[in-house]
Each structure stands twice: as structure tokens, then as C-alpha cells.
Amino acid sequence: MMKAIEYLLSIDLNYIVIGLIAVFFTLEHLLSTQFSFTDRGKHFWNSFLFQIVFLIGNIFWAIAFVFCIEWLNQKEIGLFFLIEIPVWLKLILGVMLLDLATYWFHRISHLVPLIWRFHRVHHSDTTMDSSSYFRSHPIEVLFWFGSAPILMSAIFGFDLLTIGMYFLVATPFLVIEHSNLRFPSWSDKTIGLVFTTPNLHKIHHDQDQYYTDSNFADIFILWDRIFGTFKYKPAEEVKLGLVEFDEPKKQTFWYLIRSPFINIEKI
């Protein structure tokens, strides 16, 4: 079992992401989609540019990230260095605790105006599909995405195996959650009791701030249910994006890159 896990974790995560995007992007073209596109070509081009920036940012982020985790492990910093627990239990706890930390970091990115300036780039997408997973400002990718795992490693002593397992589980969730495919409503009332379903995550991308500030969890929607941020509305009633980014000129790659440094009034 551990050999299988180690083999999966040895695969470059970028290859996994690209493979998932290719599969779901193809399905979105072949099957009935949930949200219509007014200009799919322009959306694809924007997504492609964000994908390139995302992957390049991941390279620099990974170097610093691995250095920090290895340094913490060498110094034996964290609670798991004080207790003896099986590897399988450490992996399960690691995935759950890292997802909990990501929930809070995600929630903070909506509450702190400076961080929201960068995070709103992800929410500005009015025609979401699986490639929207990449639609994040490079500064947010470099300085914010790795903060939760590093902090949790300092507290609990997570190693690269545990963190790798978290990303291996979280990445498919994130790609599927952003996909422009129809999912049955019954999945929200069954799977959605514990896990984040695509319909529940799309509510998080609704233009209405009441819904935007909800359903923050990447894997376990349970965190939103526990901490009072769970919201529900039928998927067909969701209107994606941010009102202040509705104009076509505000959907271009270069505008979105500059947008955190522009005073855009929240509507």
C-alpha cells in the first residue's frame, strides 16, 4: 500500500493537473455544460496564459516550499515528532488538517481587503470551466498558496509525504469543482454532506456576496457546516463572477494581472 502511495506521489503534480484539465476540458466540449459561453476562444486564451504563469510559479514555489518543510523536519519541529502514530493515520490526519487550514486561509482571503485584491482574480471568471482552476494571480500563488501547509507543518510536523498526499487528493477535487459539467442535485444531499461537490463550490463563485463568502472548503464541506459558512442554492440559479468585472475589457489577462493594483469599487 505504501509503495503504491509513494509511486503516486513521485509523479510530478503538474502532469496530473494537465492530465485532469485535458480530460475535463474535452468532456466539457462533448457533453452538455451547465453554463453557456459567449466567447470560448477568448476564455481559453486567458486560461492558457494563467496556466503558464501558474506552472512557472509552481516551480519557484515548490523550491522554497520543499526547503521550508525539510528544514522543519530536520529540526523535528511539530507535534507528530512527540508521539508515535502509524503512517496511514498520519496521512489521513494530514489531509484533514491541511484541508481545515486551507479552509481558514481561504476564508481570510475574503475577509482581508489586501489579500482579496489578489484572490478576486479567481472569482472574476464569468464563464467558469475546469481551466478556471488556474485563474489565480501569480502573487497569490507565490506568497499565499503554500502558507497553510508550511504553518501546519510547523505545528504538527508534517513531512513531504503527508503534504504530497494532501495535494494528490485536493487537486482532482479542485479541477472537478470548477468544471463546466452538469452534476445531479442528489449528489449535494449525499456526497455533499461531507465532501465539496461541484455544485456546492459553484455557489462560492456566485456574484452575490452572501454566497461568495460561503462554501470555502476544498475537500471537506464539513468545515463549512461546522463553522457556519455553508450556503445552498440550486446550481441553475448561480450567476458566476463579480459584478465589478462584468465588462469584457475587465476579462482580459493583462487587466486581471494589473487589477490588484487598481482601485476597483466592490459592487
mmCIF file of C-alpha atoms in Angstrom:
data_model
loop_
_atom_site.group_PDB
_atom_site.id
_atom_site.type_symbol
_atom_site.label_atom_id
_atom_site.label_comp_id
_atom_site.label_asym_id
_atom_site.label_seq_id
_atom_site.Cartn_x
_atom_site.Cartn_y
_atom_site.Cartn_z
ATOM 1 C CA MET A 1 0.000 0.000 0.000
ATOM 2 C CA MET A 2 2.728 2.448 0.991
ATOM 3 C CA LYS A 3 4.694 1.615 -2.164
ATOM 4 C CA ALA A 4 1.644 2.475 -4.269
ATOM 5 C CA ILE A 5 1.220 5.773 -2.411
ATOM 6 C CA GLU A 6 4.902 6.606 -2.778
ATOM 7 C CA TYR A 7 4.708 5.847 -6.511
ATOM 8 C CA LEU A 8 1.704 8.146 -6.955
ATOM 9 C CA LEU A 9 3.443 10.893 -5.018
ATOM 10 C CA SER A 10 6.561 10.515 -7.174
ATOM 11 C CA ILE A 11 4.574 11.703 -10.214
ATOM 12 C CA ASP A 12 5.021 15.414 -10.946
ATOM 13 C CA LEU A 13 1.815 17.132 -9.773
ATOM 14 C CA ASN A 14 1.933 19.403 -12.828
ATOM 15 C CA TYR A 15 1.467 16.342 -15.074
ATOM 16 C CA ILE A 16 -1.528 15.253 -13.006
ATOM 17 C CA VAL A 17 -3.071 18.723 -13.264
ATOM 18 C CA ILE A 18 -2.521 18.939 -17.027
ATOM 19 C CA GLY A 19 -3.964 15.440 -17.488
ATOM 20 C CA LEU A 20 -7.075 16.266 -15.455
ATOM 21 C CA ILE A 21 -7.594 19.534 -17.323
ATOM 22 C CA ALA A 22 -7.258 17.741 -20.675
ATOM 23 C CA VAL A 23 -9.864 15.126 -19.694
ATOM 24 C CA PHE A 24 -12.421 17.558 -18.294
ATOM 25 C CA PHE A 25 -11.857 20.194 -20.969
ATOM 26 C CA THR A 26 -12.641 17.519 -23.569
ATOM 27 C CA LEU A 27 -15.752 16.385 -21.674
ATOM 28 C CA GLU A 28 -16.933 19.994 -21.436
ATOM 29 C CA HIS A 29 -16.821 20.217 -25.239
ATOM 30 C CA LEU A 30 -18.547 16.873 -25.822
ATOM 31 C CA LEU A 31 -21.224 16.858 -23.127
ATOM 32 C CA SER A 32 -23.975 19.210 -22.019
ATOM 33 C CA THR A 33 -22.489 22.026 -19.956
ATOM 34 C CA GLN A 34 -24.007 23.900 -17.049
ATOM 35 C CA PHE A 35 -23.035 27.461 -18.027
ATOM 36 C CA SER A 36 -23.021 28.877 -21.555
ATOM 37 C CA PHE A 37 -20.024 30.640 -23.095
ATOM 38 C CA THR A 38 -20.206 33.910 -25.015
ATOM 39 C CA ASP A 39 -16.590 33.787 -26.231
ATOM 40 C CA ARG A 40 -14.997 30.418 -25.578
ATOM 41 C CA GLY A 41 -11.875 31.244 -27.630
ATOM 42 C CA LYS A 42 -11.017 34.288 -25.523
ATOM 43 C CA HIS A 43 -11.716 32.369 -22.321
ATOM 44 C CA PHE A 44 -9.425 29.546 -23.463
ATOM 45 C CA TRP A 45 -6.629 32.024 -24.277
ATOM 46 C CA ASN A 46 -6.924 33.683 -20.864
ATOM 47 C CA SER A 47 -6.919 30.285 -19.167
ATOM 48 C CA PHE A 48 -3.888 29.182 -21.183
ATOM 49 C CA LEU A 49 -1.901 32.268 -20.112
ATOM 50 C CA PHE A 50 -2.889 31.768 -16.473
ATOM 51 C CA GLN A 51 -1.921 28.104 -16.775
ATOM 52 C CA ILE A 52 1.582 29.026 -17.986
ATOM 53 C CA VAL A 53 2.007 31.566 -15.167
ATOM 54 C CA PHE A 54 0.597 29.066 -12.651
ATOM 55 C CA LEU A 55 3.001 26.286 -13.680
ATOM 56 C CA ILE A 56 6.037 28.604 -13.705
ATOM 57 C CA GLY A 57 5.015 29.981 -10.316
ATOM 58 C CA ASN A 58 4.679 26.428 -9.019
ATOM 59 C CA ILE A 59 8.324 25.711 -9.867
ATOM 60 C CA PHE A 60 9.647 28.623 -7.787
ATOM 61 C CA TRP A 61 7.058 27.997 -5.073
ATOM 62 C CA ALA A 62 7.990 24.301 -4.839
ATOM 63 C CA ILE A 63 11.707 25.026 -4.354
ATOM 64 C CA ALA A 64 11.081 27.349 -1.401
ATOM 65 C CA PHE A 65 8.306 25.109 -0.081
ATOM 66 C CA VAL A 66 10.434 21.933 -0.026
ATOM 67 C CA PHE A 67 13.293 23.820 1.641
ATOM 68 C CA CYS A 68 10.994 25.047 4.447
ATOM 69 C CA ILE A 69 9.408 21.629 5.081
ATOM 70 C CA GLU A 70 12.748 19.797 5.084
ATOM 71 C CA TRP A 71 14.230 22.365 7.474
ATOM 72 C CA LEU A 72 11.263 21.968 9.865
ATOM 73 C CA ASN A 73 11.563 18.167 9.695
ATOM 74 C CA GLN A 74 15.320 18.217 10.282
ATOM 75 C CA LYS A 75 14.758 20.311 13.407
ATOM 76 C CA GLU A 76 11.947 17.878 14.403
ATOM 77 C CA ILE A 77 9.515 20.738 14.868
ATOM 78 C CA GLY A 78 5.869 19.737 15.324
ATOM 79 C CA LEU A 79 3.557 17.609 17.482
ATOM 80 C CA PHE A 80 3.920 14.442 15.411
ATOM 81 C CA PHE A 81 7.587 14.250 16.409
ATOM 82 C CA LEU A 82 6.460 13.894 20.035
ATOM 83 C CA ILE A 83 4.050 10.991 19.504
ATOM 84 C CA GLU A 84 4.286 7.698 17.621
ATOM 85 C CA ILE A 85 1.416 7.098 15.180
ATOM 86 C CA PRO A 86 1.099 4.801 12.136
ATOM 87 C CA VAL A 87 1.959 6.307 8.761
ATOM 88 C CA TRP A 88 -1.547 5.630 7.393
ATOM 89 C CA LEU A 89 -3.137 7.544 10.275
ATOM 90 C CA LYS A 90 -0.688 10.408 9.834
ATOM 91 C CA LEU A 91 -1.664 10.628 6.149
ATOM 92 C CA ILE A 92 -5.402 10.702 6.920
ATOM 93 C CA LEU A 93 -4.997 13.277 9.689
ATOM 94 C CA GLY A 94 -2.664 15.268 7.464
ATOM 95 C CA VAL A 95 -5.176 15.517 4.625
ATOM 96 C CA MET A 96 -7.965 16.541 7.011
ATOM 97 C CA LEU A 97 -5.923 19.073 8.990
ATOM 98 C CA LEU A 98 -4.359 20.618 5.890
ATOM 99 C CA ASP A 99 -7.799 20.976 4.343
ATOM 100 C CA LEU A 100 -9.007 22.631 7.555
ATOM 101 C CA ALA A 101 -6.093 25.082 7.407
ATOM 102 C CA THR A 102 -6.791 25.791 3.739
ATOM 103 C CA TYR A 103 -10.426 26.471 4.642
ATOM 104 C CA TRP A 104 -9.358 29.170 7.105
ATOM 105 C CA PHE A 105 -6.747 30.680 4.771
ATOM 106 C CA HIS A 106 -9.359 30.787 2.014
ATOM 107 C CA ARG A 107 -11.827 32.452 4.361
ATOM 108 C CA ILE A 108 -9.196 35.007 5.392
ATOM 109 C CA SER A 109 -8.550 35.823 1.719
ATOM 110 C CA HIS A 110 -12.170 37.011 1.531
ATOM 111 C CA LEU A 111 -12.010 38.999 4.780
ATOM 112 C CA VAL A 112 -8.710 40.888 4.413
ATOM 113 C CA PRO A 113 -9.036 43.600 1.711
ATOM 114 C CA LEU A 114 -5.379 43.444 0.609
ATOM 115 C CA ILE A 115 -5.493 39.661 0.080
ATOM 116 C CA TRP A 116 -8.921 39.883 -1.561
ATOM 117 C CA ARG A 117 -7.468 42.217 -4.208
ATOM 118 C CA PHE A 118 -5.427 39.268 -5.474
ATOM 119 C CA HIS A 119 -7.922 36.498 -4.745
ATOM 120 C CA ARG A 120 -10.759 38.255 -6.600
ATOM 121 C CA VAL A 121 -8.929 37.477 -9.871
ATOM 122 C CA HIS A 122 -10.031 33.880 -9.340
ATOM 123 C CA HIS A 123 -13.621 34.948 -8.640
ATOM 124 C CA SER A 124 -13.847 37.294 -11.622
ATOM 125 C CA ASP A 125 -14.472 34.446 -14.085
ATOM 126 C CA THR A 126 -17.993 34.783 -15.523
ATOM 127 C CA THR A 127 -17.838 31.592 -17.640
ATOM 128 C CA MET A 128 -16.170 29.026 -15.416
ATOM 129 C CA ASP A 129 -14.778 25.715 -16.646
ATOM 130 C CA SER A 130 -12.109 23.245 -15.486
ATOM 131 C CA SER A 131 -9.347 25.619 -16.607
ATOM 132 C CA SER A 132 -10.638 28.184 -14.078
ATOM 133 C CA TYR A 133 -8.631 26.212 -11.517
ATOM 134 C CA PHE A 134 -5.578 28.086 -12.882
ATOM 135 C CA ARG A 135 -7.165 31.530 -12.761
ATOM 136 C CA SER A 136 -5.158 32.862 -9.827
ATOM 137 C CA HIS A 137 -2.911 35.891 -9.607
ATOM 138 C CA PRO A 138 0.802 34.880 -9.601
ATOM 139 C CA ILE A 139 1.446 36.833 -6.397
ATOM 140 C CA GLU A 140 -1.284 34.851 -4.641
ATOM 141 C CA VAL A 141 0.238 31.616 -5.986
ATOM 142 C CA LEU A 142 3.751 32.500 -4.804
ATOM 143 C CA PHE A 143 3.065 34.037 -1.405
ATOM 144 C CA TRP A 144 -0.264 32.642 -0.180
ATOM 145 C CA PHE A 145 -0.956 29.149 -1.517
ATOM 146 C CA GLY A 146 1.906 27.496 0.368
ATOM 147 C CA SER A 147 1.391 29.370 3.629
ATOM 148 C CA ALA A 148 -1.190 26.978 5.113
ATOM 149 C CA PRO A 149 0.876 23.769 4.597
ATOM 150 C CA ILE A 150 4.033 25.419 5.948
ATOM 151 C CA LEU A 151 2.216 26.724 9.034
ATOM 152 C CA MET A 152 0.587 23.343 9.671
ATOM 153 C CA SER A 153 3.940 21.601 9.224
ATOM 154 C CA ALA A 154 5.432 23.884 11.858
ATOM 155 C CA ILE A 155 2.587 22.970 14.240
ATOM 156 C CA PHE A 156 2.150 19.254 13.523
ATOM 157 C CA GLY A 157 5.429 18.226 11.905
ATOM 158 C CA PHE A 158 4.011 17.098 8.554
ATOM 159 C CA ASP A 159 6.581 15.683 6.153
ATOM 160 C CA LEU A 160 6.637 15.943 2.350
ATOM 161 C CA LEU A 161 4.879 12.566 2.029
ATOM 162 C CA THR A 162 1.884 13.821 4.028
ATOM 163 C CA ILE A 163 1.719 17.142 2.199
ATOM 164 C CA GLY A 164 2.108 15.377 -1.129
ATOM 165 C CA MET A 165 -0.836 13.145 -0.237
ATOM 166 C CA TYR A 166 -2.944 16.228 0.529
ATOM 167 C CA PHE A 167 -2.215 17.798 -2.866
ATOM 168 C CA LEU A 168 -2.800 14.443 -4.586
ATOM 169 C CA VAL A 169 -6.295 14.306 -3.052
ATOM 170 C CA ALA A 170 -7.115 18.031 -3.295
ATOM 171 C CA THR A 171 -6.092 18.607 -6.922
ATOM 172 C CA PRO A 172 -8.762 16.369 -8.544
ATOM 173 C CA PHE A 173 -11.380 17.951 -6.261
ATOM 174 C CA LEU A 174 -10.339 21.448 -7.367
ATOM 175 C CA VAL A 175 -10.360 20.639 -11.075
ATOM 176 C CA ILE A 176 -13.739 18.856 -10.920
ATOM 177 C CA GLU A 177 -15.279 21.586 -8.719
ATOM 178 C CA HIS A 178 -14.511 24.211 -11.368
ATOM 179 C CA SER A 179 -15.616 22.106 -14.345
ATOM 180 C CA ASN A 180 -18.495 23.275 -16.523
ATOM 181 C CA LEU A 181 -20.402 19.982 -16.407
ATOM 182 C CA ARG A 182 -23.864 19.165 -15.108
ATOM 183 C CA PHE A 183 -23.897 17.217 -11.855
ATOM 184 C CA PRO A 184 -27.077 15.733 -10.319
ATOM 185 C CA SER A 185 -28.584 17.655 -7.417
ATOM 186 C CA TRP A 186 -28.814 14.451 -5.361
ATOM 187 C CA SER A 187 -25.010 14.466 -5.084
ATOM 188 C CA ASP A 188 -25.247 17.642 -2.975
ATOM 189 C CA LYS A 189 -27.584 15.924 -0.497
ATOM 190 C CA THR A 190 -25.493 12.758 -0.173
ATOM 191 C CA ILE A 191 -21.825 13.231 -1.043
ATOM 192 C CA GLY A 192 -22.250 16.914 -0.203
ATOM 193 C CA LEU A 193 -22.917 16.164 3.450
ATOM 194 C CA VAL A 194 -19.171 15.611 3.915
ATOM 195 C CA PHE A 195 -17.363 16.463 0.679
ATOM 196 C CA THR A 196 -17.376 19.562 -1.516
ATOM 197 C CA THR A 197 -19.309 18.839 -4.706
ATOM 198 C CA PRO A 198 -19.031 20.885 -7.937
ATOM 199 C CA ASN A 199 -22.493 22.389 -7.414
ATOM 200 C CA LEU A 200 -21.659 23.460 -3.858
ATOM 201 C CA HIS A 201 -18.389 25.065 -4.950
ATOM 202 C CA LYS A 202 -20.065 26.966 -7.777
ATOM 203 C CA ILE A 203 -22.264 28.637 -5.151
ATOM 204 C CA HIS A 204 -19.000 30.052 -3.774
ATOM 205 C CA HIS A 205 -18.475 31.697 -7.190
ATOM 206 C CA ASP A 206 -21.899 33.387 -7.232
ATOM 207 C CA GLN A 207 -21.962 37.161 -7.819
ATOM 208 C CA ASP A 208 -23.991 37.732 -4.657
ATOM 209 C CA GLN A 209 -21.522 38.295 -1.800
ATOM 210 C CA TYR A 210 -23.865 36.431 0.563
ATOM 211 C CA TYR A 211 -22.961 33.294 -1.375
ATOM 212 C CA THR A 212 -19.421 34.300 -2.381
ATOM 213 C CA ASP A 213 -18.486 34.320 1.306
ATOM 214 C CA SER A 214 -19.536 30.700 1.805
ATOM 215 C CA ASN A 215 -18.509 27.114 0.950
ATOM 216 C CA PHE A 216 -14.779 27.790 1.325
ATOM 217 C CA ALA A 217 -13.580 24.189 1.758
ATOM 218 C CA ASP A 218 -11.626 22.441 -0.996
ATOM 219 C CA ILE A 219 -12.253 18.804 0.033
ATOM 220 C CA PHE A 220 -14.443 18.593 3.148
ATOM 221 C CA ILE A 221 -17.544 20.817 3.015
ATOM 222 C CA LEU A 222 -17.927 19.564 6.580
ATOM 223 C CA TRP A 223 -15.744 22.504 7.704
ATOM 224 C CA ASP A 224 -18.281 24.987 6.294
ATOM 225 C CA ARG A 225 -21.101 23.140 8.019
ATOM 226 C CA ILE A 226 -19.235 23.170 11.351
ATOM 227 C CA PHE A 227 -18.130 26.825 11.217
ATOM 228 C CA GLY A 228 -21.389 28.249 9.866
ATOM 229 C CA THR A 229 -20.301 29.247 6.356
ATOM 230 C CA PHE A 230 -22.309 26.636 4.439
ATOM 231 C CA LYS A 231 -24.862 28.034 1.983
ATOM 232 C CA TYR A 232 -27.053 26.368 -0.616
ATOM 233 C CA LYS A 233 -28.958 27.408 -3.714
ATOM 234 C CA PRO A 234 -29.865 25.391 -6.832
ATOM 235 C CA ALA A 235 -26.990 25.291 -9.329
ATOM 236 C CA GLU A 236 -29.173 26.670 -12.135
ATOM 237 C CA GLU A 237 -29.712 29.869 -10.104
ATOM 238 C CA VAL A 238 -25.990 30.609 -9.737
ATOM 239 C CA LYS A 239 -24.686 33.635 -11.640
ATOM 240 C CA LEU A 240 -20.910 33.439 -11.856
ATOM 241 C CA GLY A 241 -18.275 36.150 -11.474
ATOM 242 C CA LEU A 242 -18.089 39.568 -9.847
ATOM 243 C CA VAL A 243 -20.336 42.435 -10.930
ATOM 244 C CA GLU A 244 -17.398 44.854 -10.995
ATOM 245 C CA PHE A 245 -15.616 42.610 -13.538
ATOM 246 C CA ASP A 246 -18.569 42.120 -15.903
ATOM 247 C CA GLU A 247 -17.199 44.315 -18.709
ATOM 248 C CA PRO A 248 -15.357 42.384 -21.481
ATOM 249 C CA LYS A 249 -12.252 44.602 -21.152
ATOM 250 C CA LYS A 250 -12.002 43.537 -17.495
ATOM 251 C CA GLN A 251 -11.841 39.875 -18.501
ATOM 252 C CA THR A 252 -8.534 40.143 -20.379
ATOM 253 C CA PHE A 253 -5.402 38.524 -18.964
ATOM 254 C CA TRP A 254 -3.416 41.756 -18.688
ATOM 255 C CA TYR A 255 -6.231 43.633 -16.976
ATOM 256 C CA LEU A 256 -6.639 40.834 -14.430
ATOM 257 C CA ILE A 257 -2.898 40.821 -13.725
ATOM 258 C CA ARG A 258 -2.989 44.587 -13.086
ATOM 259 C CA SER A 259 -6.325 44.579 -11.247
ATOM 260 C CA PRO A 260 -4.972 44.168 -7.665
ATOM 261 C CA PHE A 261 -3.168 47.479 -8.102
ATOM 262 C CA ILE A 262 -6.255 49.278 -9.430
ATOM 263 C CA ASN A 263 -8.877 50.724 -7.115
ATOM 264 C CA ILE A 264 -11.934 48.775 -8.297
ATOM 265 C CA GLU A 265 -15.011 49.506 -6.211
ATOM 266 C CA LYS A 266 -16.725 46.365 -4.937
ATOM 267 C CA ILE A 267 -20.345 46.273 -6.153
#
